């Protein structure tokens, strides 16, 4: 409905409608993970991850920031819930160490790439700022 009446709404109203509707889809999927438990339904975090990646890709294609940010955030929630289940519920604590090392190495690599390609990253970020909320 928000997209249908897009020309009648202010940009802030349209952004609020988008965040609320996209957020409700992600929150409903996430709540199912915690209500049923990953051990009873191990496919639920995978469904949330697939929805998140689809939202990210659609957000990039349609140039809608809210879909990009919410999709990224809930993808992190899905991955963290899978890690939590593997590390805590299955008593595999070594997974925390491996994920911490991989995350640290990835952060170093990403920051090195940002420094090396600062102009391109700044141009990309300014481009993302012009997208619809």
Short mmCIF file of C-alpha atoms in Angstrom, two decimals:
data_model
loop_
_atom_site.label_atom_id
_atom_site.label_comp_id
_atom_site.label_asym_id
_atom_site.label_seq_id
_atom_site.Cartn_x
_atom_site.Cartn_y
_atom_site.Cartn_z
CA UNK A 1 0.00 0.00 0.00
CA UNK A 2 2.91 2.32 0.76
CA UNK A 3 4.39 1.76 -2.68
CA UNK A 4 0.97 2.18 -4.28
CA UNK A 5 0.42 5.58 -2.62
CA UNK A 6 4.07 6.57 -2.88
CA UNK A 7 3.31 9.93 -4.50
CA UNK A 8 0.96 10.95 -1.65
CA UNK A 9 3.34 10.15 1.21
CA UNK A 10 6.31 12.10 2.48
CA UNK A 11 9.69 10.39 2.24
CA UNK A 12 9.71 9.90 6.04
CA UNK A 13 6.27 8.26 6.01
CA UNK A 14 7.27 5.98 3.15
CA UNK A 15 10.49 5.00 4.92
CA UNK A 16 8.56 4.25 8.12
CA UNK A 17 6.11 2.04 6.27
CA UNK A 18 8.95 0.19 4.56
CA UNK A 19 10.89 -0.37 7.79
CA UNK A 20 7.76 -1.55 9.62
CA UNK A 21 6.62 -3.96 6.91
CA UNK A 22 10.04 -5.42 6.16
CA UNK A 23 10.83 -5.60 9.87
CA UNK A 24 7.60 -7.49 10.58
CA UNK A 25 8.56 -10.19 8.06
CA UNK A 26 12.03 -10.58 9.57
CA UNK A 27 10.81 -10.44 13.18
CA UNK A 28 8.16 -13.09 12.47
CA UNK A 29 10.78 -15.39 10.96
CA UNK A 30 13.18 -14.75 13.84
CA UNK A 31 10.51 -15.33 16.49
CA UNK A 32 9.79 -18.76 15.02
CA UNK A 33 13.44 -19.67 15.53
CA UNK A 34 13.28 -18.85 19.22
CA UNK A 35 9.77 -20.23 19.82
CA UNK A 36 10.40 -23.64 18.26
CA UNK A 37 14.10 -23.85 18.98
CA UNK A 38 16.81 -24.66 16.51
CA UNK A 39 17.13 -28.23 17.72
CA UNK A 40 13.47 -28.89 16.84
CA UNK A 41 13.53 -27.00 13.54
CA UNK A 42 17.08 -26.57 12.22
CA UNK A 43 15.86 -25.25 8.87
CA UNK A 44 14.38 -22.06 10.34
CA UNK A 45 17.66 -20.08 10.56
CA UNK A 46 18.38 -21.12 7.00
CA UNK A 47 14.97 -19.81 5.91
CA UNK A 48 15.72 -16.51 7.70
CA UNK A 49 19.13 -16.33 6.03
CA UNK A 50 17.59 -16.96 2.60
CA UNK A 51 14.94 -14.28 3.23
CA UNK A 52 17.67 -11.89 4.37
CA UNK A 53 19.86 -12.47 1.33
CA UNK A 54 16.83 -12.09 -0.95
CA UNK A 55 15.97 -8.83 0.82
CA UNK A 56 19.55 -7.58 0.46
CA UNK A 57 19.66 -8.40 -3.24
CA UNK A 58 16.24 -6.87 -3.88
CA UNK A 59 17.22 -3.80 -1.88
CA UNK A 60 20.32 -3.36 -4.02
CA UNK A 61 18.39 -3.93 -7.24
CA UNK A 62 15.56 -1.56 -6.27
CA UNK A 63 17.95 0.89 -4.56
CA UNK A 64 16.05 0.80 -1.26
CA UNK A 65 18.28 1.30 1.79
CA UNK A 66 15.83 -0.08 4.34
CA UNK A 67 15.85 -3.49 2.67
CA UNK A 68 19.63 -3.49 2.48
CA UNK A 69 20.17 -2.59 6.15
CA UNK A 70 17.43 -4.78 7.64
CA UNK A 71 18.44 -7.72 5.46
CA UNK A 72 22.05 -7.37 6.59
CA UNK A 73 21.06 -7.11 10.23
CA UNK A 74 18.81 -10.17 10.20
CA UNK A 75 21.35 -12.16 8.20
CA UNK A 76 23.74 -11.54 11.09
CA UNK A 77 21.02 -12.69 13.53
CA UNK A 78 20.49 -15.89 11.53
CA UNK A 79 24.22 -16.65 11.39
CA UNK A 80 24.66 -15.89 15.10
CA UNK A 81 21.76 -18.17 16.05
CA UNK A 82 23.30 -21.02 14.03
CA UNK A 83 26.66 -20.42 15.71
CA UNK A 84 25.03 -20.25 19.14
CA UNK A 85 23.26 -23.56 18.59
CA UNK A 86 26.44 -25.26 17.39
CA UNK A 87 28.64 -23.83 20.14
CA UNK A 88 26.35 -23.87 23.18
CA UNK A 89 23.66 -26.48 22.59
CA UNK A 90 25.99 -29.01 20.97
CA UNK A 91 28.91 -28.22 23.35
CA UNK A 92 31.31 -27.38 20.55
CA UNK A 93 33.03 -24.35 22.10
CA UNK A 94 35.92 -24.47 19.64
CA UNK A 95 33.52 -22.91 17.13
CA UNK A 96 33.66 -19.60 19.09
CA UNK A 97 37.44 -19.52 18.78
CA UNK A 98 37.45 -20.30 15.08
CA UNK A 99 34.71 -17.76 14.34
CA UNK A 100 36.52 -15.11 16.39
CA UNK A 101 39.76 -15.67 14.50
CA UNK A 102 38.00 -15.69 11.11
CA UNK A 103 36.03 -12.55 12.02
CA UNK A 104 39.21 -10.76 13.10
CA UNK A 105 41.06 -11.73 9.93
CA UNK A 106 38.08 -10.67 7.83
CA UNK A 107 37.91 -7.30 9.57
CA UNK A 108 41.62 -6.71 8.96
CA UNK A 109 41.19 -7.60 5.30
CA UNK A 110 38.11 -5.37 4.87
CA UNK A 111 39.76 -2.39 6.55
CA UNK A 112 42.86 -2.88 4.40
CA UNK A 113 40.67 -2.90 1.28
CA UNK A 114 38.87 0.24 2.48
CA UNK A 115 42.19 2.01 2.94
CA UNK A 116 43.47 0.85 -0.43
CA UNK A 117 40.30 1.84 -2.29
CA UNK A 118 39.15 4.80 -0.20
CA UNK A 119 37.86 6.88 -3.14
CA UNK A 120 35.82 4.01 -4.55
CA UNK A 121 34.31 3.24 -1.14
CA UNK A 122 33.45 6.89 -0.54
CA UNK A 123 31.83 7.10 -3.97
CA UNK A 124 29.88 3.89 -3.32
CA UNK A 125 28.69 5.14 0.08
CA UNK A 126 27.61 8.49 -1.32
CA UNK A 127 25.75 6.57 -4.03
CA UNK A 128 23.97 4.47 -1.38
CA UNK A 129 23.03 7.68 0.46
CA UNK A 130 21.04 8.78 -2.58
CA UNK A 131 18.89 5.62 -2.54
CA UNK A 132 15.34 5.73 -1.24
CA UNK A 133 14.85 4.92 2.41
#
